[in-house]
Coordinates of C-alpha atoms in Angstrom, one line a residue:
X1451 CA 118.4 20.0 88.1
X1452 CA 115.3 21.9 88.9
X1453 CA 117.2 25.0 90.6
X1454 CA 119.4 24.9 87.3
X1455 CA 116.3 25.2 85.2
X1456 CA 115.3 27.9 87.8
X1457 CA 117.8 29.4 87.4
X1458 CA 118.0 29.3 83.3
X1459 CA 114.7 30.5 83.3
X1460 CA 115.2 33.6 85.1
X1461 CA 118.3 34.6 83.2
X1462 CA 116.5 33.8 79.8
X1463 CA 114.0 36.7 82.1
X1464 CA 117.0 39.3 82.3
X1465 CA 118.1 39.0 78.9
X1466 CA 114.8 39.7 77.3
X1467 CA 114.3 42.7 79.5
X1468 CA 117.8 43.9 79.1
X1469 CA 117.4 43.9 75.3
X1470 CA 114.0 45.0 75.3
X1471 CA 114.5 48.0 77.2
X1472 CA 118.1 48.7 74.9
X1473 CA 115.8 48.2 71.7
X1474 CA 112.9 50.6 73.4
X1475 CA 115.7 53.6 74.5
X1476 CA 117.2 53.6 71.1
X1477 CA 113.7 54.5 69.5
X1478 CA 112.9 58.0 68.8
X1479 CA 110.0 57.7 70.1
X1480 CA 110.5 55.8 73.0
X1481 CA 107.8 56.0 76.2
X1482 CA 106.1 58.2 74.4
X1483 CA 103.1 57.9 76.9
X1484 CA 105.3 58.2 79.8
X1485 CA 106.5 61.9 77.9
X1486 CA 102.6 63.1 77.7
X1487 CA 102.4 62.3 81.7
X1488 CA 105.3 64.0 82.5
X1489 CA 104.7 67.2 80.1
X1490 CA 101.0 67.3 81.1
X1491 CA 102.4 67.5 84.7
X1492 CA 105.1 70.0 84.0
X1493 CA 102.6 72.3 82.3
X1494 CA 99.9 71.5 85.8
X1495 CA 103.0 72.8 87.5
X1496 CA 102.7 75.5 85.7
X1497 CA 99.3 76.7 86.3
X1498 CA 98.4 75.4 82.2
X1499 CA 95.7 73.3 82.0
X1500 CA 96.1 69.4 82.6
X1501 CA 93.5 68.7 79.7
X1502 CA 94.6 71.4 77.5
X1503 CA 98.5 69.9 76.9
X1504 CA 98.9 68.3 73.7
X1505 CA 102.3 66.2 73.1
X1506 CA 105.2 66.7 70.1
X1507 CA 103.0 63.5 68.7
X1508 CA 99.8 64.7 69.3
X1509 CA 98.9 63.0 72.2
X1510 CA 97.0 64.6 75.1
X1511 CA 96.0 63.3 78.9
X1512 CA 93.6 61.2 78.8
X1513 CA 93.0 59.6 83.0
X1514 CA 91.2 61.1 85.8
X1515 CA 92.5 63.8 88.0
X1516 CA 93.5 61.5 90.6
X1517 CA 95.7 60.1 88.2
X1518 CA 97.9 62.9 88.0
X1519 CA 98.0 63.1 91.4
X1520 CA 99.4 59.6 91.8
X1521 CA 102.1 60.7 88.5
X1522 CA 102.9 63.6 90.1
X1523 CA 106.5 62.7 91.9
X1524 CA 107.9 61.5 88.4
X1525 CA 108.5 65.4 87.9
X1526 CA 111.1 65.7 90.6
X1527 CA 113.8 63.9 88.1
X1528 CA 114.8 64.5 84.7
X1529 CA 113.4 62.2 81.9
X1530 CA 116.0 60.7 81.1
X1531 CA 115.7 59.1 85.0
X1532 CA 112.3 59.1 85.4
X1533 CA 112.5 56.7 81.9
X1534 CA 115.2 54.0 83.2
X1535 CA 113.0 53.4 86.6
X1536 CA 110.2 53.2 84.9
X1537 CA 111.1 50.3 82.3
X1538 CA 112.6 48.8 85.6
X1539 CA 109.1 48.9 87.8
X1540 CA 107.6 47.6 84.4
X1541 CA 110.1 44.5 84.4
X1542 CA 109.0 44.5 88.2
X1543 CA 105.5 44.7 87.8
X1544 CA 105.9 41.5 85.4
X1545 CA 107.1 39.5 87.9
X1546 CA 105.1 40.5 90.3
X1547 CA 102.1 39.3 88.6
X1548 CA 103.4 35.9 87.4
X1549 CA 104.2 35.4 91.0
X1550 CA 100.3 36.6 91.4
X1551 CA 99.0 33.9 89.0
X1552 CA 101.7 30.7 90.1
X1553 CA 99.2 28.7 91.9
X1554 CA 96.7 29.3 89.1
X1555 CA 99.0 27.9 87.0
X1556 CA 100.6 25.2 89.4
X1557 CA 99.5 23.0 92.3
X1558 CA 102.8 21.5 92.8
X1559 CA 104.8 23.4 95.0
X1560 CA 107.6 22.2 94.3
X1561 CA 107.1 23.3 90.1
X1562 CA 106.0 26.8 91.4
X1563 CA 109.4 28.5 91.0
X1564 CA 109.8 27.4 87.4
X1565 CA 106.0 27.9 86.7
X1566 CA 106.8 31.7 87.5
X1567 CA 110.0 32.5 86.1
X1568 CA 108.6 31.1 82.8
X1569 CA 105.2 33.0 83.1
X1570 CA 107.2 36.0 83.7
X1571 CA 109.1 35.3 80.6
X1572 CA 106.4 34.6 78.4
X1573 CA 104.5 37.4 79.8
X1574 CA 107.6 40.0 79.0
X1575 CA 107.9 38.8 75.2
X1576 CA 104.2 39.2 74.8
X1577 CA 103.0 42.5 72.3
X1578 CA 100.9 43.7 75.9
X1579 CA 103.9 43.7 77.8
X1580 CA 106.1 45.0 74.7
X1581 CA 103.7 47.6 74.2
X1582 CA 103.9 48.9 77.9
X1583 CA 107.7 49.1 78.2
X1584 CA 107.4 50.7 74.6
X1585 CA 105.1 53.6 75.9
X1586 CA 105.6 53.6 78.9
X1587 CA 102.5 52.7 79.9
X1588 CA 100.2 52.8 83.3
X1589 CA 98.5 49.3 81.9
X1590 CA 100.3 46.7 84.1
X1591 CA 100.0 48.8 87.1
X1592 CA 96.7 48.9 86.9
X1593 CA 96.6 45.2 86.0
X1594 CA 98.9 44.0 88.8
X1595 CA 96.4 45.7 91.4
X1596 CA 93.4 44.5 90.4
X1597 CA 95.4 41.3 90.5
X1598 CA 96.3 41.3 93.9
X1599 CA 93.4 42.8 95.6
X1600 CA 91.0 40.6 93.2
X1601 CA 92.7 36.9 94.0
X1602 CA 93.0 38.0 97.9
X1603 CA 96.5 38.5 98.8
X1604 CA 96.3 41.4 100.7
X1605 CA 94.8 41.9 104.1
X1606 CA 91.5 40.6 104.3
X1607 CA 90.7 44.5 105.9
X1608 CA 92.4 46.0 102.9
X1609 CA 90.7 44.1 100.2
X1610 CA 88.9 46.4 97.5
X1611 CA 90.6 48.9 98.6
X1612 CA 92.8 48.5 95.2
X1613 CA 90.9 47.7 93.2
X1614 CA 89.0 51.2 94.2
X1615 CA 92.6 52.9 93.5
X1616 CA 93.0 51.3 90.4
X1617 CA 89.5 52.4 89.2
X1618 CA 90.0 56.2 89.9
X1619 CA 93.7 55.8 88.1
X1620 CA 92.0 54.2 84.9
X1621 CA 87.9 53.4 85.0
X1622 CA 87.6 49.7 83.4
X1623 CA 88.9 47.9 87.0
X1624 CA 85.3 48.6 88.1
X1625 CA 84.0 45.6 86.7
X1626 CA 85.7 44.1 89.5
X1627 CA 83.8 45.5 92.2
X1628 CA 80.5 43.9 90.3
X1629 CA 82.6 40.8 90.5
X1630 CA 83.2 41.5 94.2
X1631 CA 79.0 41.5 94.6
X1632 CA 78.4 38.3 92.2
X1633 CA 80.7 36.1 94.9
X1634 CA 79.4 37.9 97.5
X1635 CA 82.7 39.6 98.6
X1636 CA 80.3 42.3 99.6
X1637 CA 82.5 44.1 101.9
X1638 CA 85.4 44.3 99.3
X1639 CA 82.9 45.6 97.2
X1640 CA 82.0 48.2 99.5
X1641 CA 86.0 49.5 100.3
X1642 CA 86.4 49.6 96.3
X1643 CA 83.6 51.7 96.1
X1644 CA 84.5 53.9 98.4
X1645 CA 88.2 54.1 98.2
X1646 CA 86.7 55.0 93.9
X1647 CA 85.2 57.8 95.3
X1648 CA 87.5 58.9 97.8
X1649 CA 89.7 59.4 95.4
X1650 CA 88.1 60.8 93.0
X1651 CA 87.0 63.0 95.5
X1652 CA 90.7 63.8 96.4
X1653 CA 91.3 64.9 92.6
X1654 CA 88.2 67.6 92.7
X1655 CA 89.6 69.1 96.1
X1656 CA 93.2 69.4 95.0
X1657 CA 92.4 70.0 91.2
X1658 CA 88.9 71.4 91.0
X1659 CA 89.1 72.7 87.7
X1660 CA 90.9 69.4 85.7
X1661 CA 88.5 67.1 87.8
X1662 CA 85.4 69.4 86.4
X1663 CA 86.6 69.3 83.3
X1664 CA 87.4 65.8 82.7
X1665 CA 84.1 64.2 84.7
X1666 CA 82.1 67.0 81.9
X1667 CA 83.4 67.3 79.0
X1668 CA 86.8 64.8 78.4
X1669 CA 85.8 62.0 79.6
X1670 CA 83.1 61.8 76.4
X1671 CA 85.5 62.9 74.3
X1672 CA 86.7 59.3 73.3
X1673 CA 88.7 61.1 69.9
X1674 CA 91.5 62.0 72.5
X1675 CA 92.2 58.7 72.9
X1676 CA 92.8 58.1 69.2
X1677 CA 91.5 56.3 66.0
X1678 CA 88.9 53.9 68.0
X1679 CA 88.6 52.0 64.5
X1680 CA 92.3 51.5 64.1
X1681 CA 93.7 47.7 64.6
X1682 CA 95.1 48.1 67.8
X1683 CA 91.4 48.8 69.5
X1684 CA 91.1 45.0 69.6
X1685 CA 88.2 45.7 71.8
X1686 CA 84.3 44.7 70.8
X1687 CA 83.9 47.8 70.4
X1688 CA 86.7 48.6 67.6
X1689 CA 86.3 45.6 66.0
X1690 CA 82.3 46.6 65.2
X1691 CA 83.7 50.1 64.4
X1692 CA 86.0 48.2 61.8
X1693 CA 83.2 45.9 60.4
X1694 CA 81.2 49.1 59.5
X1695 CA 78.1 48.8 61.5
X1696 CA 75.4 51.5 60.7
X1697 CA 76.0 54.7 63.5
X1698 CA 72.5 54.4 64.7
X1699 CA 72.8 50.1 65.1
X1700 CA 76.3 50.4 66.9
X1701 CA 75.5 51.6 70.4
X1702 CA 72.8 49.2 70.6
X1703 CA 74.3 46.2 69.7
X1704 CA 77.7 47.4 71.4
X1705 CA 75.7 47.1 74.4
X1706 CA 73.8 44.1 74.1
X1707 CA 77.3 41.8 73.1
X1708 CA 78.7 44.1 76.0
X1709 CA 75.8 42.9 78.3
X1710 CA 76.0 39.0 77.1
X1711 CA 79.9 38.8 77.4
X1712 CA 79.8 40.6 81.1
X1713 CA 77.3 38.6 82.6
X1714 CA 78.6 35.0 81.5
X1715 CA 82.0 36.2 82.8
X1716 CA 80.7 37.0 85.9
X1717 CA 78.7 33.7 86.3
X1718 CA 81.3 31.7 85.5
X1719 CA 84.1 33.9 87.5
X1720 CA 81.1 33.1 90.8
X1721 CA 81.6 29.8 90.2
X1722 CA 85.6 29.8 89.7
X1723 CA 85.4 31.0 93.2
X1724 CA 83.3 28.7 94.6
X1725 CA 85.4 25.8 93.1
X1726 CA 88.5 27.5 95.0
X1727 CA 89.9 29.0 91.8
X1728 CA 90.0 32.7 91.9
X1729 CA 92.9 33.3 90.1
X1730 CA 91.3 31.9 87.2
X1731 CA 88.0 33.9 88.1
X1732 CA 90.0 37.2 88.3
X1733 CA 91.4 36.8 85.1
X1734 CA 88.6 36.0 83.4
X1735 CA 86.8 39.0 84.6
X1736 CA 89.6 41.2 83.6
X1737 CA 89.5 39.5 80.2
X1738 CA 86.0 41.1 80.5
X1739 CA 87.3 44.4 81.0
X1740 CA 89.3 44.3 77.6
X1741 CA 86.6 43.0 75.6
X1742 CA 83.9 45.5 77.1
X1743 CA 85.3 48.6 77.4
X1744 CA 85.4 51.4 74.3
X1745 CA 89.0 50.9 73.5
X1746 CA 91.2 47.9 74.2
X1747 CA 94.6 49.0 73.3
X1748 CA 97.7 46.5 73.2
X1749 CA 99.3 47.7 76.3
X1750 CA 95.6 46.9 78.3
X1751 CA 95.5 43.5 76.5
X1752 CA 98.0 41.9 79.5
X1753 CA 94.7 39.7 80.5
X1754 CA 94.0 37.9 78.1
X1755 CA 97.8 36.4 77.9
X1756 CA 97.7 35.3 81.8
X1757 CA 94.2 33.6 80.1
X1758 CA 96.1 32.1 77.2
X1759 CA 98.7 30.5 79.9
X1760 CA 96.3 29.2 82.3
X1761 CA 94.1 27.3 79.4
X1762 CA 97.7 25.9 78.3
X1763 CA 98.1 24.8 81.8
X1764 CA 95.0 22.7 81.8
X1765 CA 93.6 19.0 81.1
X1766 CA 91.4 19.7 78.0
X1767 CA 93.0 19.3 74.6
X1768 CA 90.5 22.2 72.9
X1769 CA 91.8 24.3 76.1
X1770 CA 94.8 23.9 75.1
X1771 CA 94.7 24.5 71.2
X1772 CA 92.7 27.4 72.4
X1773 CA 95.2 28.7 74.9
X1774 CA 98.4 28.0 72.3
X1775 CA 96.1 30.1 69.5
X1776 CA 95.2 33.1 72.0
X1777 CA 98.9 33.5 73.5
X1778 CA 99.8 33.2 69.5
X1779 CA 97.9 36.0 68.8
X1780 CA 99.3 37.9 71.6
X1781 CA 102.8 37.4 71.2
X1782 CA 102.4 38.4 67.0
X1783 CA 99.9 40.3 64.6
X1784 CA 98.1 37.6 63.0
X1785 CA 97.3 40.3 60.4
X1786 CA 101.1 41.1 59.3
X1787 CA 102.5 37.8 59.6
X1788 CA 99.7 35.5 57.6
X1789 CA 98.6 37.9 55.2
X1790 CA 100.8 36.4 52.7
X1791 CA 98.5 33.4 53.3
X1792 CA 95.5 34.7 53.6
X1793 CA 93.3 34.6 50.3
X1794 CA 89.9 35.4 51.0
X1795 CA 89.0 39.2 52.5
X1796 CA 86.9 37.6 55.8
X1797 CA 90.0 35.4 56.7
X1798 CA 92.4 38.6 56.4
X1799 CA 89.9 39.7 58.8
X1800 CA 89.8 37.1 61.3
X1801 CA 93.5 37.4 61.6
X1802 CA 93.4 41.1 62.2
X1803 CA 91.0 40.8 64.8
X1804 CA 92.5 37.7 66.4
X1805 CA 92.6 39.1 69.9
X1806 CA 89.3 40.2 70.1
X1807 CA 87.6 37.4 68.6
X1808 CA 90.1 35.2 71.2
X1809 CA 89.0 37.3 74.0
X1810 CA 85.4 37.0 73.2
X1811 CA 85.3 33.4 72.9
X1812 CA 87.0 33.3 76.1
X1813 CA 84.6 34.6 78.0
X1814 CA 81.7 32.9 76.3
X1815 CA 83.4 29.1 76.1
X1816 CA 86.6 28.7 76.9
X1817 CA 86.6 29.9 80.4
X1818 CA 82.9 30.6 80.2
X1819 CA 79.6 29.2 80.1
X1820 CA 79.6 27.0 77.4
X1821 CA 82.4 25.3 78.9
X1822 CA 80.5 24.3 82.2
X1823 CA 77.6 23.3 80.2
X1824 CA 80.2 21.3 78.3
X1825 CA 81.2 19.2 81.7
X1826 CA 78.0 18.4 82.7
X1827 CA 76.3 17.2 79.6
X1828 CA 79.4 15.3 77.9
X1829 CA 81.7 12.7 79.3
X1830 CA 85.8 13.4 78.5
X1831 CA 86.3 12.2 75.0
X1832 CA 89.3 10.2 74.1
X1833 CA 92.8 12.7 73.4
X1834 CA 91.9 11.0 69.7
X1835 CA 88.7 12.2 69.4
X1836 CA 89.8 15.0 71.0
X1837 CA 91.7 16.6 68.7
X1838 CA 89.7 15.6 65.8
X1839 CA 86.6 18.1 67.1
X1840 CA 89.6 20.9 67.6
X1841 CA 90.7 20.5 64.4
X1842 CA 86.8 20.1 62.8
X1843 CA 86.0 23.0 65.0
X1844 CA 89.0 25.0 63.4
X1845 CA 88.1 24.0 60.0
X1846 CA 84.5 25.2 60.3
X1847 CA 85.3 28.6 61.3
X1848 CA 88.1 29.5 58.8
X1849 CA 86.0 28.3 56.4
X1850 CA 83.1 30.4 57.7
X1851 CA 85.3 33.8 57.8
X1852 CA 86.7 32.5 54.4
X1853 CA 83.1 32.5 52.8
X1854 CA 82.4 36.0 54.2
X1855 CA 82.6 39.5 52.1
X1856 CA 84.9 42.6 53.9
X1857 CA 82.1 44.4 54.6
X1858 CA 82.1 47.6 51.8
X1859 CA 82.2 50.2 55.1
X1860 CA 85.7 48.3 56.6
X1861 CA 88.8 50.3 56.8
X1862 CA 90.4 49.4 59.5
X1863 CA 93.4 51.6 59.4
X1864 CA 91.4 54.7 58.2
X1865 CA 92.5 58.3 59.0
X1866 CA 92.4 61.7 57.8
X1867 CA 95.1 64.2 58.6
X1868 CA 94.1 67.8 59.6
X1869 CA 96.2 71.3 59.4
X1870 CA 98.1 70.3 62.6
X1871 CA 99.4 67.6 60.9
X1872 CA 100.7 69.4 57.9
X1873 CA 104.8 69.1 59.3
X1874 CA 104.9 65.9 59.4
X1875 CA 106.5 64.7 56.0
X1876 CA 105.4 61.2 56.6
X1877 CA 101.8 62.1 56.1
X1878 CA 102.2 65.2 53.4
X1879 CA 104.9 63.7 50.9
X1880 CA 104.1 65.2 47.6
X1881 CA 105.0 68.5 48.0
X1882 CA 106.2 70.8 51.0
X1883 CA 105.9 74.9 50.8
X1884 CA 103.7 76.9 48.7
X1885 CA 106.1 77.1 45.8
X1886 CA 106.5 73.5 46.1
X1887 CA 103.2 72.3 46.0
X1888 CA 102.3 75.2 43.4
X1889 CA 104.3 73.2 41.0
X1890 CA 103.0 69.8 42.0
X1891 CA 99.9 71.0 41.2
X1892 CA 97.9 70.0 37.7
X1893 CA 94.7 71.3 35.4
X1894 CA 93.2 68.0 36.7
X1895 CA 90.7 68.6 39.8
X1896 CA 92.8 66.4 42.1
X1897 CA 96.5 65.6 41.9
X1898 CA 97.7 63.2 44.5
X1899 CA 100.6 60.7 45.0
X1900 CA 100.4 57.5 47.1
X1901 CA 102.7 55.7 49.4
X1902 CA 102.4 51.8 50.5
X1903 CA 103.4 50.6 53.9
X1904 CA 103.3 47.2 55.3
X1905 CA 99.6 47.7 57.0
X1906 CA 98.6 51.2 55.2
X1907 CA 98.6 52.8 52.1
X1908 CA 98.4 57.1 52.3
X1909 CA 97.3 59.3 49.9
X1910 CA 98.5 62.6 49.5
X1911 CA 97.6 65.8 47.3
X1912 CA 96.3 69.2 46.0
X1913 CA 92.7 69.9 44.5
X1914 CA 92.2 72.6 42.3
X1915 CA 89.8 75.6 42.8
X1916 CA 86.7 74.0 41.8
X1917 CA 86.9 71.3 44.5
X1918 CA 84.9 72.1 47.4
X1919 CA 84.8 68.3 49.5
X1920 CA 86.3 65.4 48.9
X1921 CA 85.1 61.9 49.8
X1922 CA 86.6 58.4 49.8
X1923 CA 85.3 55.4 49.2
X1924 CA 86.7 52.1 50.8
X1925 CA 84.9 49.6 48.9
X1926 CA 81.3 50.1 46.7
X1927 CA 78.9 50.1 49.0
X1928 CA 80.5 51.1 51.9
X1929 CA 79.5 54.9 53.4
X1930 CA 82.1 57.5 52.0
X1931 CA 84.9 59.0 54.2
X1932 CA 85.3 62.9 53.9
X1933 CA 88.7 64.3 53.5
X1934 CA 89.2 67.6 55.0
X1935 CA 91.0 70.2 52.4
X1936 CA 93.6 72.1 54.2
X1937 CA 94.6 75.3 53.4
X1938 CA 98.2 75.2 54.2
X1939 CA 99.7 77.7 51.6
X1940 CA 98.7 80.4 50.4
X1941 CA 96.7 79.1 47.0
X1942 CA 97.1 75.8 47.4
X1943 CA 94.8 73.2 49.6
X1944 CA 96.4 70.0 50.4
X1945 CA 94.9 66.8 51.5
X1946 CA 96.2 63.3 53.2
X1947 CA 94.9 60.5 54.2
X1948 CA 95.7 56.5 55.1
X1949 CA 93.6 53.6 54.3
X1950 CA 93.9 49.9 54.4
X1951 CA 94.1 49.3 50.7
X1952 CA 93.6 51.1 47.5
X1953 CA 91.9 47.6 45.4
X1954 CA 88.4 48.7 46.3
X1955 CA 89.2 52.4 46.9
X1956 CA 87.6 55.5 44.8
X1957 CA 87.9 59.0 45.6
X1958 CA 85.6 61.4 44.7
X1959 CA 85.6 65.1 44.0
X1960 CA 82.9 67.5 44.3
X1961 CA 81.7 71.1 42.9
X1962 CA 80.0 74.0 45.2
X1963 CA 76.8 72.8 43.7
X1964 CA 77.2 69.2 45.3
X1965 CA 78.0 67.7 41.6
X1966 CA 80.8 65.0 41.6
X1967 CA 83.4 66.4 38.9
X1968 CA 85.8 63.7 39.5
X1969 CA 86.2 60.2 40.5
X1970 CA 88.8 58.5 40.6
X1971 CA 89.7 54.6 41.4
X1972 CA 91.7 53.0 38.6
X1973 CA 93.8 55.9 38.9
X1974 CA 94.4 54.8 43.0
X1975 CA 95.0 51.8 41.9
X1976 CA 97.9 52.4 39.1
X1977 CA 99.4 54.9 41.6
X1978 CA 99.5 52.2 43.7
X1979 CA 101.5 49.8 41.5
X1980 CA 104.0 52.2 40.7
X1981 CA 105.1 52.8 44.2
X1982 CA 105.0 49.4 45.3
X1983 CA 107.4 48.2 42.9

């Protein structure tokens, strides 16, 4: 019966991945990170500049030298190939790591087959996973070696040695080798380190000018990366971004929550180890990873559902809940689907920034400190009693995030558009040419149109001559945005941008001399209501 269910299991495995990669090949789009490696590489080929290639979407490189390096056979076959083995090493890599995490999850041997094929299942229909075989991303690569080399199955004289690799491919693995220190694996810590180097070294001898240029100037340059305040930066970092802390508070306290999440992951991951569960300990320190570092997008969040799984696999009721409500979240936008539901502006928020709040709280109670201190001051309550402090505990904090304002500088899906962005008729709607837009164009200061999507609403336009800058406001209070006026056509200057929402919005309109000539919020909101309908 069990080798049917085995069986069923792994099947269940093979259709998901057959239909995922079918539904990711018909996209447009699809592997669109995998086409910036392989055109970035193409032009290196070609004696262009790594860091100056720029993708049909706008997307440049982004990882060390030594990464290219690594990427640098996938140029010897057409796309097309390179595409179908790479959803195929993705679907590999999956297994791979629930095979990594199995006796986390399982101390029966005799469950461990079934354990995996359903981790690996689970693990392929969460939005991480998705994400990765969408863009075909370098994430659970990088995952699957830190993995390995962090829980200790590969040769004790080869340990770090992967981690270091996976550090000089993508920078946030480095935790690990702190990790490596705190349970006094000093001599893995040692390879890693200099296997990092090594390699990095490797990447300034073969590529001298890409390896200056990244270590200078792009690895500081975190607006290649992308809108760091967008929703899918579920990282501590984004999620202050999107809060709307003041420019000269947010490094500070970035790095103090950075600080207190780090260390009580690494405390607790030290004594993980010492209880004999590091596969536990490495996950939690790479949970660590996506909640510290600047940007946490979906395809890095892969950690925090091997997390969500090995809380379901415990004793604890909360750990449990806790581990049903994180692999939740990372399975489906919390924002999108209960936004129906959600009636109060600090809930709507909660749900948006789901994962990072999950991930967070991981690190500080669930697998974290709290939850030793837990043990050795309480006895186990009854399963009764149990669930009635999950469900108090629940209550508390809805109600907590229901009671709370959006903070007036929150916009989470802010974004201006610039001149290179001008072609693209999804962001410039209203008019297209010079004659076009001639037309469009009104006595009023500003003449705009709106568009709602299901997460966004974008506003597009034309200002008159007597325009000089133009500012948005999300909310009253909150700082103004600026909105860059692009001459496009001759005697006309254009404008788009997205935003969250348009109930709160006003956008403003100013002279040379710095006087506001036009304001305009009802106005947004009307539009609004037209298009929606």
């Amino acid at each position: 019966m069990r080798d049917r269910r085995v069986a069923l299991a792994w099947a269940t495995f093979v259709v998901v991945a057959l239909v995922s990669a079918v539904l990711v090949l018909r996209r447009p789009d699809r592997l669109s990170d995998l086409h910036i490696y392989y055109g970035a590489l193409a032009d290196l080929r070609a004696g262009r500049p790594l860091y100056g290639y720029v993708a049909e979407n706008g997307g440049p490189f982004t990882y060390p030298p030594f990464a290219a390096l690594v990427l640098w056979p996938i140029t010897a076959v057409s796309e097309g190939i390179l595409q179908l083995i790479w959803l195929v090493a993705t679907c590999a890599a999956v297994v791979a790591i629930a095979g990594s995490v199995g006796a986390a999850l399982t101390t029966r041997q005799s469950r461990r087959p079934l354990v995996v094929a359903l981790t690996a299942t689970v693990l392929l229909l969460s939005a991480p996973v998705q994400s990765n075989l969408r863009f075909g991303q370098v994430s659970i690569f990088i995952v699957l070696l830190a993995l390995v080399d962090g829980i200790g199955l590969v040769p004790p004289r080869l340990r770090g040695t992967l981690v270091g690799v996976a550090a000089a491919i993508k920078l946030t693995p480095l935790l690990f080798v702190v990790y490596f220190l705190a349970v006094r694996r000093y001599r893995d810590a040692g390879r890693a380190a200099v296997t990092f180097l090594a390699c990095a070294g490797l990447g300034a001898v073969v590529l001298p000018t890409e390896s200056w240029t990244y270590w200078t100037e792009a690895v500081r340059q975190t607006s290649r990366i992308g809108n760091l305040a967008s929703l899918g930066n579920q990282s501590v970092h984004g999620m202050l971004l999107r809060v709307g802390v003041d420019e000269s508070t947010l490094p500070l306290l970035w790095a103090g929550l950075v600080a207190l999440i780090c260390a009580v992951a690494l405390l607790r991951a030290r004594q993980l180890t010492r209880h004999g569960r590091p596969g536990h300990a490495v996950v939690l320190v790479g949970c660590a990873t996506v909640a510290a570092s600047p940007v946490s997008w979906t395809h890095h969040q892969v950690w925090p559902v091997l997390a969500a799984m090995l809380l379901i696999g415990a004793s604890g009721v909360a750990q449990r809940v806790g581990g049903a409500a994180l692999l939740a979240a990372m399975v489906v936008s919390l924002g999108a689907v209960l936004s129906p539901i959600s009636t109060r502006p600090g809930v709507q928020f909660l749900f948006e920034n789901a994962r990072a709040v999950g991930v967070g709280l991981l690190c500080l109670v669930g697998f974290g400190g709290v939850a030793v201190a837990a043990r050795r001051t309480s006895r186990r309550p009854t399963a009764g009693r149990a669930w009635l402090r999950v469900g108090v505990t629940a209550t508390v904090a809805v109600a907590f995030f229901a009671v709370q304002p959006l903070p007036a500088g929150a916009d989470p899906t802010f974004k201006a558009y610039t001149i290179d962005d001008v072609v693209n008729p999804r962001y410039f709607f209203v008019c297209r040419g010079p004659a076009e837009c001639a037309r469009y164009a009104t006595d009023a200061p500003v003449t705009f149109g709106t568009r709602a999507e299901k997460t966004k609403v974008r506003v597009n336009g034309v200002v008159s001559a007597a325009v000089t800058r133009l500012e948005y406001y999300s909310a009253p209070g909150g700082a103004p945005r600026s909105i860059p006026l692009l001459a496009a056509y001759p005697g006309t200057r254009t404008f788009s941008f997205r935003a969250a929402t348009m109930a709160q919005g006003r956008l403003v309109a100013y002279a040379a001399d710095g006087r506001p000539i036009a304001s305009y919020d009802d106005e947004l909101a009307a539009a609004l209501r037209t298009t929606s309908r």
